[in-house]
Amino acid sequence: MSMGKPLGTVSGLYRKRKRRVSVGKWILLIILFSVHSNLLIWTRFVTDLPPEPLDVVTGIEVRGVGVARARLAHSEANNLATTTGGRDIIVYLAQFGHHSSYGEQTDGRNSITGATKLNRSLATLYSNYVHRFPCDVMVFYGEDDNPSHDMLHTLQQGRPRLRFHQLNGTWWSLPHGLRVEDSGTWRQPGYSVGYRHMIQWYAVRIWPFLTKRGYTHVMRMDDDSYIQSAIQYNMFEYMRQHDKRYAFRQPCMEANVGKGLFELVDDYLNGLSPGMVDPKNLDAYRSNKILGFYNNFFIADMGFFMSPPASILLDVIEKSKKIYEQRTNDLIIQSLLVRLFLPPEQVLWIRDFTYEHTTLMGGAWKEKGCLQNGGISRGIGAHSDAEWKQIQDSYDGRFLHNPLCASKKAVRKAWHVGAGDIAQCEDPNGLCAKGLQQFSTKPPGFDERWNTVSWHSSVVGVHDGSAFHRSSECGGTGLNSGTIQQVAEWNVCWGPVARDISAGRCLIYSFGIAGDDPFTNFMALAGCQVYAFDPAQQHPRNYKPNVTFYPYGLVSGIADEHMYNHSHWGETGSGQYKTLLEIQRELGHSEVPISALKIDCEGCEWNLFADMDDHTLSRIGQILTEFHFTTTLRFDGNLAERYAQSCVENLDRHFDLFHFTKNDGAWYDRHIDEHVASAGIPTISPQEHTTKDGRRIVTNIAGCCVEMSLVNRATVNVE
């Protein structure tokens, strides 16, 4: 009895103290929960460490190494963006064997593995883009895939900045409450758990993973995605410079989204405050919910997906588990987020390179090896009509040997060959095409003119000067800006140049100087900073102090236009050949306006101007150039067919013509082939000549070239 009271007293004190501590804890928990609930939903991902660190030197994952080495490799991986000097990354999610859902894969004729497809895709990516515009390339793969060290090493050969990373743990796992053994009850059980992990990765998890590592923009490729023509510009820079936040290559209509997705999204939208979604976006979405963008290729500003309201809706979709239970795909998830929350002018439909992504039937499908969806989308300006027909014929030929494909023939369109899912978007009266009209395109302002305007008219229009608008400012009367100054053989609209000289910002690029070029010295004496270039010269003499020379030749990068052998003079020079953008970056002029760009590059001008994007052209005050038409120079009739139209369109969009004259040129530079003559350029009766070394040359044109001066409309109107 004597111990009862003390025990009771102690017990009572304990209970009293416990209540006080518990209340304090609850208050603290409430505060913490309140703060946490207002953080981005990505916190749990962004704060996770990757389960396997990367060795960024070899690209092979660190296994069985010391703790210090693993930590170092992990630190390097987290700083990948800064150590390589980039904010941009191209990513793959690859399977090195056969597909987890489609089973054994073919290319339409032969059985191939994922590693073979990946190697082909990387080859086209590097040759048509990355070698010109270097950036990080990361190939991810799931934890159930184990490629050999030799395989990864082989894939890396000749491909700088290519890395590999295995996804596991948080990044490659089922959501809480789902079990692998229940996957047979999910919608479309033929699609594996790994396939659904892929959807989760590209819909939800990629954004925090890459953001944590310092990247701001990402481009996706699949192991069966192929870039089949040269991309003429840095796509990431184009996105930033033109305020684009999402880009796609192939549109489609995607109805296979599972049950309940649109109802889930509608509930979320109904709970938003007024003004959170642009009414026009909402109307466009509700009128056609299944309009989508094939995201086997996309470019995205990751900040969009990492920020509300897009990030919150992503969280809602993820927690619904529809990605796994309904196989709600990443295509429709990305598409609806972009369509709802981005202004249409920030969404870009890229159409200026040829791209293939074809999915063939496999697994349980009866028509194994036949076309299921996708195909080849023709790049505007990338191929002549004859070349495009060859591509279509070759594509059809993949399936001719397979009798199962008789009912799965490819659909041929002006801009597509393949399955009907993309082809339907070319119907101008269809829902897909009407929905796409709100988005910007590259090339800008694309319409039916690309089908109707012949390359012939572009070549002839350059030859006679009719392709360009005439300037009413430069060369006009009563306008100070209109004074034309003849400098050597070139004509300059002097008003804009004089303003730049007065402001101390006159910058001249002069390509093709042929020794002591009087134009270069005149502009230097006038007060301009002049950069002179010629691959056939090494150390020109008698240049003024503010002239800087480089032995560079100018190329567009979209064709093989390097050193050539002239029929009369032989080899044309051994200097380096670079694009204009490469030279500007080297000289620190990437964002510096060029007052006048003088180009006499013996035929490269056609491809050069076709290659220039609007940002580059808008920062050039004047272009003084010579267009060449003869085969003895760097002019190629096949390239003219391919690029003449883009060349004219690009220049005419920004510049007006203020001086034009024909140049006969030397007799040995007066021959055009029948291919170009068919465009309508006037020819003369063929005449045969003998060169000084005994070779015979046939001439069939009166003059080799035309010289012209063009002034930027925006520049000439600046007071």
XYZ file of C-alpha atoms in Angstrom:
719
model
C 0.000 0.000 0.000
C 2.766 2.384 0.857
C 4.050 2.093 -2.754
C 0.674 2.725 -4.403
C 0.569 6.451 -3.904
C 4.065 7.116 -5.150
C 3.420 4.952 -8.191
C 0.170 6.712 -8.844
C 1.813 10.104 -8.360
C 4.617 9.254 -10.724
C 2.163 7.873 -13.217
C 0.033 11.001 -13.069
C 3.012 13.266 -13.546
C 4.119 11.167 -16.482
C 0.739 11.361 -18.113
C 0.589 15.124 -17.610
C 4.050 15.655 -19.055
C 3.265 13.323 -21.940
C 0.226 15.387 -22.867
C 2.284 18.604 -22.959
C 5.018 17.086 -25.136
C 2.488 15.473 -27.434
C 0.704 18.796 -28.064
C 4.025 20.449 -28.888
C 4.905 17.706 -31.300
C 1.553 17.943 -32.988
C 1.936 21.690 -33.396
C 5.372 21.163 -34.901
C 4.072 18.434 -37.203
C 1.211 20.640 -38.361
C 3.644 23.437 -39.170
C 5.967 21.096 -41.004
C 3.096 19.529 -42.918
C 1.793 22.952 -43.896
C 5.187 23.996 -45.230
C 5.690 20.665 -46.958
C 2.322 20.782 -48.672
C 3.283 24.016 -50.374
C 6.559 22.707 -51.719
C 6.778 21.313 -55.213
C 5.638 17.724 -55.363
C 9.018 16.816 -56.791
C 10.866 17.218 -53.503
C 10.951 13.519 -52.738
C 12.525 12.863 -56.130
C 14.906 15.806 -56.268
C 16.375 15.005 -52.865
C 16.909 11.322 -53.670
C 20.394 10.248 -54.655
C 20.661 8.041 -57.723
C 20.999 4.422 -56.606
C 24.043 3.853 -58.806
C 26.623 6.612 -59.327
C 27.990 7.295 -62.794
C 31.563 7.275 -63.918
C 31.375 10.298 -66.223
C 34.719 9.491 -67.816
C 33.791 6.118 -69.255
C 30.032 6.364 -68.973
C 29.921 2.940 -67.314
C 28.264 2.603 -63.935
C 30.438 2.321 -60.871
C 30.177 -1.146 -59.371
C 32.463 -2.748 -56.854
C 34.669 0.324 -56.440
C 35.849 1.986 -53.274
C 33.581 4.341 -51.326
C 35.734 7.374 -52.130
C 35.648 6.605 -55.871
C 31.897 6.061 -55.799
C 31.335 9.359 -54.007
C 33.576 11.159 -56.465
C 31.771 9.650 -59.430
C 28.438 10.554 -57.888
C 29.599 14.126 -57.345
C 30.727 14.333 -60.963
C 27.393 13.006 -62.151
C 25.509 15.624 -60.194
C 27.661 18.322 -61.764
C 27.526 16.891 -65.267
C 25.969 20.015 -66.740
C 28.632 22.343 -65.433
C 31.648 20.096 -66.062
C 30.706 19.689 -69.713
C 29.659 23.297 -70.141
C 26.091 22.555 -71.186
C 22.552 23.056 -69.985
C 21.149 20.779 -72.649
C 20.927 17.018 -72.880
C 19.638 14.429 -75.336
C 18.267 11.305 -73.694
C 17.373 7.757 -74.687
C 15.673 5.002 -72.712
C 16.984 1.874 -74.385
C 16.472 -1.875 -74.287
C 19.559 -3.711 -75.463
C 17.900 -7.047 -76.158
C 14.398 -7.648 -77.473
C 11.459 -5.483 -76.479
C 9.764 -6.310 -73.177
C 6.306 -5.879 -74.746
C 6.756 -6.349 -78.504
C 9.125 -9.295 -78.155
C 11.549 -10.053 -80.977
C 11.974 -6.999 -83.166
C 12.640 -6.679 -86.891
C 13.499 -3.873 -89.268
C 10.764 -5.168 -91.579
C 13.024 -7.852 -92.985
C 15.553 -9.090 -90.427
C 15.506 -9.729 -86.693
C 17.373 -7.012 -84.816
C 18.132 -6.250 -81.192
C 17.624 -3.025 -79.333
C 21.392 -2.486 -79.311
C 21.460 -2.605 -83.116
C 18.654 -0.076 -83.366
C 20.312 2.161 -80.790
C 23.585 2.107 -82.696
C 21.802 3.127 -85.893
C 19.933 5.892 -84.122
C 23.077 7.273 -82.506
C 24.832 7.215 -85.871
C 22.168 9.421 -87.470
C 21.969 11.675 -84.403
C 25.690 12.365 -84.301
C 26.213 12.725 -88.056
C 23.222 15.021 -88.568
C 23.302 17.017 -85.347
C 25.605 16.371 -82.382
C 28.893 16.543 -84.277
C 27.879 20.058 -85.347
C 26.235 21.125 -82.103
C 27.865 19.167 -79.261
C 25.854 18.458 -76.126
C 25.504 15.733 -73.521
C 23.845 12.484 -74.616
C 22.608 10.060 -71.971
C 21.303 6.539 -72.601
C 19.211 5.282 -69.687
C 18.141 1.676 -69.237
C 16.079 -0.252 -66.690
C 17.332 -2.328 -63.796
C 16.291 -5.545 -65.562
C 18.659 -4.807 -68.468
C 22.374 -5.595 -68.138
C 24.393 -4.691 -71.227
C 28.005 -5.794 -71.220
C 30.885 -3.417 -70.720
C 32.122 -4.238 -74.235
C 28.735 -3.388 -75.750
C 28.619 0.022 -74.079
C 32.232 0.717 -74.973
C 31.517 -0.086 -78.624
C 28.507 2.219 -78.689
C 30.628 5.053 -77.296
C 33.329 4.932 -79.962
C 33.529 8.205 -81.889
C 30.623 9.702 -79.932
C 31.841 12.346 -77.495
C 29.843 13.037 -74.329
C 27.801 9.841 -74.662
C 27.060 8.305 -71.228
C 25.007 5.397 -69.871
C 22.990 5.143 -66.672
C 20.896 2.354 -65.203
C 17.628 3.396 -63.579
C 16.586 1.617 -60.413
C 15.260 2.319 -56.945
C 13.004 5.362 -56.797
C 13.372 6.031 -60.495
C 12.316 2.583 -61.722
C 9.746 1.157 -59.328
C 6.033 0.600 -58.853
C 4.023 3.213 -56.960
C 3.120 2.337 -53.387
C 0.274 -0.151 -53.232
C 0.857 -1.817 -56.606
C 2.371 -5.275 -56.998
C 3.945 -6.979 -59.973
C 1.863 -10.098 -59.365
C -1.316 -8.073 -59.962
C -0.182 -6.750 -63.358
C -2.186 -9.423 -65.165
C -5.376 -7.634 -64.083
C -4.295 -4.279 -65.478
C -5.619 -2.952 -68.789
C -3.741 -4.336 -71.788
C -1.664 -6.823 -69.786
C 0.476 -7.554 -72.843
C 2.356 -4.365 -72.059
C 4.981 -5.256 -69.469
C 5.648 -3.599 -66.129
C 8.890 -2.281 -67.643
C 6.892 -0.622 -70.421
C 4.784 1.140 -67.794
C 7.955 2.162 -65.950
C 8.985 3.807 -69.227
C 5.720 5.770 -69.326
C 6.187 6.843 -65.703
C 9.757 7.907 -66.471
C 8.901 10.151 -69.410
C 5.667 11.459 -67.905
C 6.802 12.166 -64.342
C 10.265 11.224 -63.189
C 12.620 12.511 -65.850
C 12.034 16.159 -64.954
C 13.343 16.097 -61.371
C 16.136 13.669 -62.248
C 17.632 15.973 -64.879
C 16.817 19.205 -63.081
C 18.804 18.021 -60.077
C 21.782 17.555 -62.366
C 21.696 21.122 -63.642
C 19.971 20.687 -66.994
C 17.318 23.090 -68.227
C 16.366 21.606 -71.613
C 16.013 18.032 -72.776
C 15.523 16.350 -76.130
C 14.235 12.798 -76.311
C 15.155 10.138 -78.824
C 14.119 6.475 -78.913
C 16.410 3.650 -79.940
C 14.318 3.392 -83.114
C 14.264 7.156 -83.803
C 16.311 8.240 -86.803
C 17.240 11.771 -87.881
C 17.603 11.346 -91.626
C 18.689 14.796 -92.770
C 21.063 17.420 -91.446
C 19.673 19.766 -88.801
C 20.954 23.179 -89.727
C 20.888 24.992 -86.380
C 21.244 24.445 -82.642
C 17.720 23.423 -81.672
C 18.179 24.181 -77.979
C 19.426 27.689 -78.736
C 16.568 28.205 -81.173
C 14.097 27.299 -78.429
C 15.651 29.768 -75.990
C 16.060 32.597 -78.467
C 12.492 32.327 -79.740
C 10.823 31.701 -76.368
C 9.657 28.179 -77.218
C 9.128 25.795 -74.308
C 8.030 22.601 -76.040
C 8.709 21.237 -79.526
C 7.522 18.121 -81.345
C 8.126 16.563 -84.754
C 5.165 14.270 -85.472
C 1.529 14.988 -84.509
C -1.146 12.341 -84.049
C -4.567 11.593 -82.623
C -4.245 9.396 -79.497
C -7.445 7.739 -78.310
C -5.826 4.808 -76.492
C -5.549 6.546 -73.102
C -7.368 4.212 -70.715
C -10.440 4.807 -68.591
C -10.977 7.860 -66.485
C -8.079 10.089 -67.570
C -10.105 12.891 -69.069
C -12.584 12.798 -66.166
C -9.658 13.078 -63.757
C -8.239 16.047 -65.660
C -11.646 17.732 -65.867
C -12.082 17.431 -62.092
C -8.682 19.040 -61.600
C -9.473 21.864 -64.020
C -12.812 22.531 -62.330
C -11.007 23.059 -59.047
C -8.595 25.672 -60.390
C -9.037 29.348 -59.718
C -10.299 31.443 -62.641
C -7.479 32.552 -64.906
C -5.208 29.578 -64.219
C -5.938 28.248 -67.714
C -6.315 30.436 -70.776
C -9.938 30.103 -71.958
C -8.735 29.632 -75.557
C -6.513 26.744 -74.494
C -9.378 25.227 -72.545
C -11.741 25.490 -75.519
C -9.177 23.949 -77.870
C -8.572 21.072 -75.460
C -12.258 20.357 -74.876
C -13.020 20.432 -78.612
C -10.383 17.767 -79.331
C -8.970 16.009 -76.281
C -7.083 13.334 -78.211
C -4.858 15.634 -80.292
C -1.322 14.715 -79.320
C 2.363 14.950 -80.111
C 4.387 11.802 -80.589
C 6.958 12.214 -77.849
C 9.516 9.716 -79.135
C 11.021 13.028 -80.187
C 10.430 16.177 -78.187
C 12.372 19.139 -76.829
C 11.223 20.614 -73.540
C 12.027 23.380 -71.119
C 11.985 21.331 -67.929
C 10.970 24.304 -65.829
C 7.499 24.049 -67.341
C 6.946 20.501 -66.078
C 8.564 21.288 -62.726
C 6.236 24.201 -61.944
C 2.524 24.553 -61.121
C -0.016 24.076 -62.495
C 1.610 21.423 -64.731
C 3.551 19.826 -61.855
C 0.447 19.547 -59.684
C -1.629 17.917 -62.410
C 1.237 15.488 -62.998
C 1.088 14.583 -59.318
C -2.666 14.018 -59.559
C -2.199 11.706 -62.553
C 0.647 9.818 -60.912
C -1.268 9.237 -57.681
C -4.254 7.933 -59.641
C -2.017 4.999 -60.745
C -3.597 5.142 -64.202
C -0.174 4.951 -65.821
C 0.112 1.383 -64.539
C -3.464 0.168 -64.169
C -4.851 1.762 -67.339
C -1.646 2.091 -69.388
C -2.337 5.816 -69.732
C 0.635 6.819 -71.851
C 3.197 9.586 -71.633
C 2.233 10.857 -75.095
C -1.216 11.995 -74.033
C -0.050 13.164 -70.610
C 2.623 15.459 -72.060
C 0.316 16.624 -74.833
C -2.562 17.655 -72.601
C -0.242 19.480 -70.183
C 1.313 21.435 -73.039
C -2.011 22.211 -74.683
C -3.633 23.339 -71.446
C -0.905 25.371 -69.779
C 1.422 26.754 -72.465
C 0.575 29.645 -74.773
C 0.317 28.189 -78.303
C 3.078 30.494 -79.538
C 5.487 28.743 -77.127
C 4.756 25.348 -78.728
C 6.801 24.565 -81.846
C 6.118 22.055 -84.591
C 9.562 21.426 -86.108
C 9.249 20.426 -89.755
C 12.618 21.187 -91.327
C 14.402 17.852 -90.918
C 13.454 14.338 -91.972
C 12.615 12.078 -89.064
C 11.653 8.427 -88.757
C 10.070 6.535 -85.929
C 8.343 3.338 -86.951
C 6.767 0.803 -84.601
C 6.356 -2.678 -86.071
C 4.003 -5.323 -84.820
C 5.455 -8.046 -82.645
C 4.615 -10.207 -79.682
C 1.065 -11.544 -79.935
C 0.158 -9.624 -83.112
C -0.633 -11.779 -86.113
C 0.959 -9.353 -88.596
C 4.388 -9.683 -87.023
C 6.973 -7.407 -88.592
C 4.335 -5.218 -90.249
C 3.686 -1.540 -89.842
C 1.829 -0.562 -86.659
C 2.288 3.187 -86.317
C 4.641 6.047 -87.115
C 6.747 6.331 -90.261
C 8.964 8.904 -91.965
C 8.129 12.606 -91.945
C 9.778 14.572 -94.742
C 11.714 17.656 -93.747
C 10.779 20.842 -95.572
C 13.707 21.679 -97.820
C 15.534 18.457 -96.929
C 14.901 16.472 -100.130
C 13.970 17.032 -103.725
C 10.759 15.433 -104.954
C 12.788 12.752 -106.718
C 14.709 11.951 -103.551
C 11.520 11.822 -101.522
C 9.991 9.326 -103.947
C 13.091 7.128 -103.543
C 12.707 7.281 -99.764
C 9.052 6.265 -100.027
C 9.884 3.406 -102.402
C 12.615 2.166 -100.085
C 10.265 2.322 -97.110
C 7.630 0.271 -98.934
C 10.299 -2.208 -99.933
C 10.936 -3.165 -96.312
C 7.610 -4.976 -96.148
C 7.124 -6.371 -99.670
C 8.631 -9.746 -98.799
C 6.229 -10.302 -95.873
C 2.817 -11.670 -97.006
C 1.341 -10.754 -93.621
C 1.776 -7.069 -94.483
C -0.543 -7.045 -97.498
C -3.247 -5.344 -95.453
C -0.814 -3.019 -93.661
C 0.615 -1.048 -96.563
C 2.206 2.315 -95.896
C 0.235 5.470 -96.635
C 2.018 7.890 -98.964
C 1.571 11.616 -98.499
C 3.430 14.716 -99.637
C 5.154 14.987 -96.245
C 4.838 11.495 -94.774
C 5.121 7.807 -95.551
C 4.042 5.215 -93.011
C 1.020 4.418 -90.876
C -2.191 6.357 -91.049
C -1.912 7.763 -87.521
C 0.427 10.547 -88.673
C -0.831 10.673 -92.258
C -4.309 11.698 -91.084
C -2.850 14.956 -89.782
C -2.131 16.021 -93.382
C -5.840 16.196 -94.165
C -6.433 19.982 -94.081
C -10.077 19.467 -93.164
C -9.407 16.979 -90.385
C -9.517 17.590 -86.645
C -5.793 17.018 -86.319
C -4.756 19.640 -88.885
C -7.222 22.178 -87.521
C -5.906 21.667 -84.009
C -2.318 22.160 -85.166
C -3.020 25.551 -86.735
C -2.654 27.333 -83.400
C 1.007 26.327 -82.954
C 4.067 27.940 -84.480
C 6.115 25.997 -87.007
C 9.683 25.834 -88.205
C 10.092 26.891 -90.972
C 7.832 29.752 -89.854
C 4.627 30.390 -91.725
C 4.588 26.992 -93.423
C 1.666 26.579 -95.780
C 0.807 25.098 -99.157
C 3.341 27.340 -100.928
C 5.960 24.669 -100.148
C 3.988 22.295 -102.326
C 3.386 24.706 -105.211
C 6.460 26.931 -105.543
C 9.005 25.201 -107.762
C 12.719 25.318 -107.105
C 12.963 26.316 -110.754
C 11.335 29.674 -110.074
C 13.710 30.251 -107.157
C 16.830 29.665 -109.283
C 15.531 31.794 -112.157
C 14.378 34.465 -109.706
C 17.886 34.761 -108.313
C 19.386 34.776 -111.810
C 17.270 37.744 -112.922
C 16.773 39.374 -109.497
C 12.999 38.932 -109.479
C 13.024 36.638 -106.414
C 13.394 39.517 -103.951
C 11.448 42.590 -102.981
C 13.095 45.804 -104.168
C 14.151 48.319 -101.547
C 12.279 51.601 -101.546
C 14.594 52.929 -98.844
C 18.153 52.346 -99.997
C 18.648 54.019 -103.369
C 15.443 56.021 -102.984
C 15.235 59.793 -103.207
C 15.315 62.206 -100.293
C 16.439 59.614 -97.766
C 19.779 59.896 -95.987
C 19.755 56.155 -95.383
C 19.314 55.615 -99.087
C 22.786 56.699 -100.240
C 24.526 53.908 -102.126
C 28.303 53.879 -101.839
C 30.291 51.820 -104.322
C 33.200 50.134 -102.576
C 35.428 48.331 -105.069
C 33.044 45.988 -106.925
C 30.445 46.033 -104.133
C 27.594 48.435 -103.407
C 26.794 49.402 -99.814
C 23.712 51.109 -98.410
C 25.768 53.682 -96.524
C 23.294 55.220 -94.075
C 23.044 52.228 -91.702
C 26.825 51.690 -91.888
C 27.490 55.339 -91.095
C 25.258 55.099 -88.019
C 27.168 52.036 -86.822
C 30.507 53.789 -87.369
C 29.344 56.804 -85.353
C 28.182 54.522 -82.550
C 31.465 52.577 -82.584
C 29.755 49.306 -83.445
C 30.496 48.787 -87.138
C 31.402 45.116 -87.668
C 32.188 43.724 -91.126
C 32.673 40.087 -92.117
C 34.343 39.684 -95.533
C 34.513 36.160 -96.988
C 36.540 35.572 -100.158
C 39.217 38.256 -100.240
C 41.655 36.927 -102.886
C 44.669 38.699 -101.425
C 44.747 42.448 -100.803
C 41.048 43.105 -101.026
C 40.231 46.833 -101.536
C 36.753 46.415 -100.038
C 38.253 45.164 -96.778
C 40.732 48.042 -96.504
C 38.144 50.682 -97.438
C 35.733 49.558 -94.715
C 38.583 49.451 -92.183
C 39.655 53.014 -93.079
C 36.044 54.138 -92.740
C 36.115 53.087 -89.074
C 34.758 49.539 -89.071
C 36.252 46.508 -87.362
C 36.777 44.095 -90.244
C 37.282 40.334 -90.155
C 38.533 38.873 -93.430
C 38.417 35.190 -94.385
C 39.748 33.072 -97.221
C 40.905 29.419 -97.164
C 43.184 30.013 -100.172
C 45.188 32.738 -98.389
C 47.526 32.473 -95.435
C 49.014 35.880 -94.564
C 47.656 38.690 -96.769
C 49.806 41.799 -96.778
C 49.031 45.489 -96.570
C 45.932 45.213 -94.423
C 45.008 48.067 -92.101
C 45.456 47.628 -88.323
C 41.775 47.008 -87.623
C 41.588 44.102 -90.085
C 41.869 40.605 -88.632
C 42.434 37.712 -91.025
C 41.630 34.002 -90.685
C 42.283 31.295 -93.329
C 38.721 30.016 -93.043
C 36.356 28.940 -95.759
C 32.629 29.302 -95.257
C 30.236 26.340 -95.339
C 26.635 25.827 -94.396
C 27.070 22.450 -92.742
C 24.149 20.908 -94.652
C 26.174 19.594 -97.586
C 29.700 18.511 -98.477
C 31.015 21.899 -99.583
C 34.607 21.854 -98.445
C 37.772 22.105 -100.535
C 37.180 21.444 -104.226
C 39.260 21.268 -107.400
C 38.599 24.019 -109.893
C 38.672 22.871 -113.513
C 41.131 25.628 -114.399
C 42.929 26.561 -111.179
C 43.049 23.198 -109.464
C 42.856 22.925 -105.663
C 41.202 25.966 -104.115
C 42.875 26.111 -100.733
C 43.762 24.136 -97.654
C 42.382 26.350 -94.891
C 39.765 25.341 -92.376
C 36.083 25.318 -93.291
C 33.532 26.469 -90.719
C 29.937 27.589 -90.501
C 29.088 31.215 -89.817
C 27.780 30.334 -86.356
C 30.991 28.476 -85.512
C 33.069 31.485 -86.543
C 30.872 33.893 -84.592
C 31.186 31.748 -81.479
C 34.954 31.535 -81.867
C 35.265 35.323 -82.185
C 32.829 36.064 -79.373
C 30.256 37.548 -81.756
C 27.342 35.180 -81.211
C 25.023 38.015 -80.198
C 26.856 40.907 -81.891
C 25.079 42.392 -84.938
C 27.025 42.316 -88.211
C 26.780 45.634 -90.058
C 27.582 44.073 -93.425
C 28.288 40.490 -94.453
C 30.217 40.224 -97.734
C 30.291 36.717 -99.202
C 31.972 35.533 -102.366
C 32.379 31.817 -101.692
C 32.104 30.467 -105.257
C 28.796 28.643 -104.886
C 28.347 27.883 -101.186
C 25.927 30.810 -100.843
C 22.878 28.745 -101.866
C 23.237 26.296 -99.005
C 24.563 28.945 -96.624
C 21.473 31.150 -96.768
C 19.183 28.115 -96.744
C 20.933 27.104 -93.516
C 20.515 30.427 -91.682
C 17.753 30.737 -89.117
C 15.730 33.871 -88.462
C 17.748 34.874 -85.406
C 20.992 34.907 -87.394
C 19.481 36.747 -90.362
C 17.831 39.352 -88.152
C 21.253 40.377 -86.794
C 22.817 41.073 -90.203
C 22.408 44.635 -91.497
C 23.353 44.027 -95.119
C 24.378 41.122 -97.322
C 26.695 41.726 -100.272
C 27.023 38.514 -102.199
C 27.521 36.833 -105.521
C 25.334 33.939 -106.615
C 27.026 31.369 -108.847
C 25.396 29.015 -111.345
C 28.252 27.042 -112.872
C 29.569 23.558 -112.219
C 33.226 24.631 -112.264
C 32.651 26.407 -108.960
C 31.061 25.105 -105.750
C 27.565 25.207 -107.229
C 25.756 21.858 -107.355
C 22.529 21.512 -109.311
C 21.231 18.773 -107.036
C 21.800 20.977 -104.000
C 20.125 23.885 -105.774
C 17.036 21.761 -106.276
C 17.092 20.944 -102.598
C 17.943 24.327 -101.086
C 17.187 27.116 -103.570
C 13.655 27.596 -102.329
C 14.700 27.821 -98.672
C 17.528 30.168 -99.630
C 15.155 32.601 -101.338
C 12.481 32.322 -98.646
C 14.970 33.044 -95.855
C 16.502 36.084 -97.536
C 13.261 37.569 -98.796
C 11.722 37.300 -95.342
C 14.245 39.820 -93.954
C 15.950 41.663 -96.823
C 15.177 43.919 -99.761
C 17.299 44.043 -102.905
C 18.885 47.431 -103.644
C 21.592 46.579 -106.192
C 21.777 43.868 -108.854
C 24.188 43.238 -111.716
C 25.237 40.275 -113.831
C 28.843 39.144 -113.905
C 30.083 37.296 -116.978
C 33.061 35.796 -115.197
C 35.933 33.993 -116.891
C 35.231 31.814 -119.898
C 36.149 28.681 -117.978
C 33.385 29.411 -115.428
C 30.460 29.404 -117.847
C 28.969 25.934 -117.810
C 25.753 24.685 -116.207
C 24.468 21.145 -116.380
C 21.198 20.149 -118.004
C 19.629 19.681 -114.593
C 19.989 23.397 -113.834
C 19.366 24.495 -117.403
C 15.953 22.853 -117.108
C 15.046 25.513 -114.565
C 14.967 28.047 -117.392
C 18.293 29.869 -117.074
C 19.198 31.215 -120.543
C 21.973 29.279 -122.249
C 24.036 29.706 -125.405
C 25.240 27.179 -127.943
C 27.864 24.921 -126.360
C 31.439 25.992 -127.029
C 34.529 23.916 -126.334
C 37.681 25.421 -124.843
C 41.064 24.046 -123.907
C 42.690 24.964 -120.608
C 46.351 25.819 -120.190
C 47.089 22.259 -119.079
C 45.316 20.691 -122.040
C 41.907 19.891 -120.499
C 38.719 20.588 -122.458
C 35.861 22.648 -121.008
C 32.428 23.177 -122.535
C 30.672 26.495 -121.927
C 26.943 26.938 -122.456
C 25.986 30.085 -120.517
C 26.735 33.738 -121.199
C 27.600 34.647 -117.599
C 28.568 32.706 -114.515
C 27.154 34.832 -111.745
C 25.040 37.674 -110.426
C 26.129 40.171 -107.796
C 23.561 41.625 -105.454
C 23.282 43.763 -102.356
C 20.441 43.309 -99.887
C 19.553 45.444 -96.892
C 17.703 44.303 -93.784
C 14.331 46.051 -93.616
C 14.622 46.487 -89.856
C 18.107 47.993 -90.162
C 17.426 50.541 -92.877
C 14.390 51.936 -91.070
C 16.227 52.644 -87.814
C 16.781 56.373 -87.308
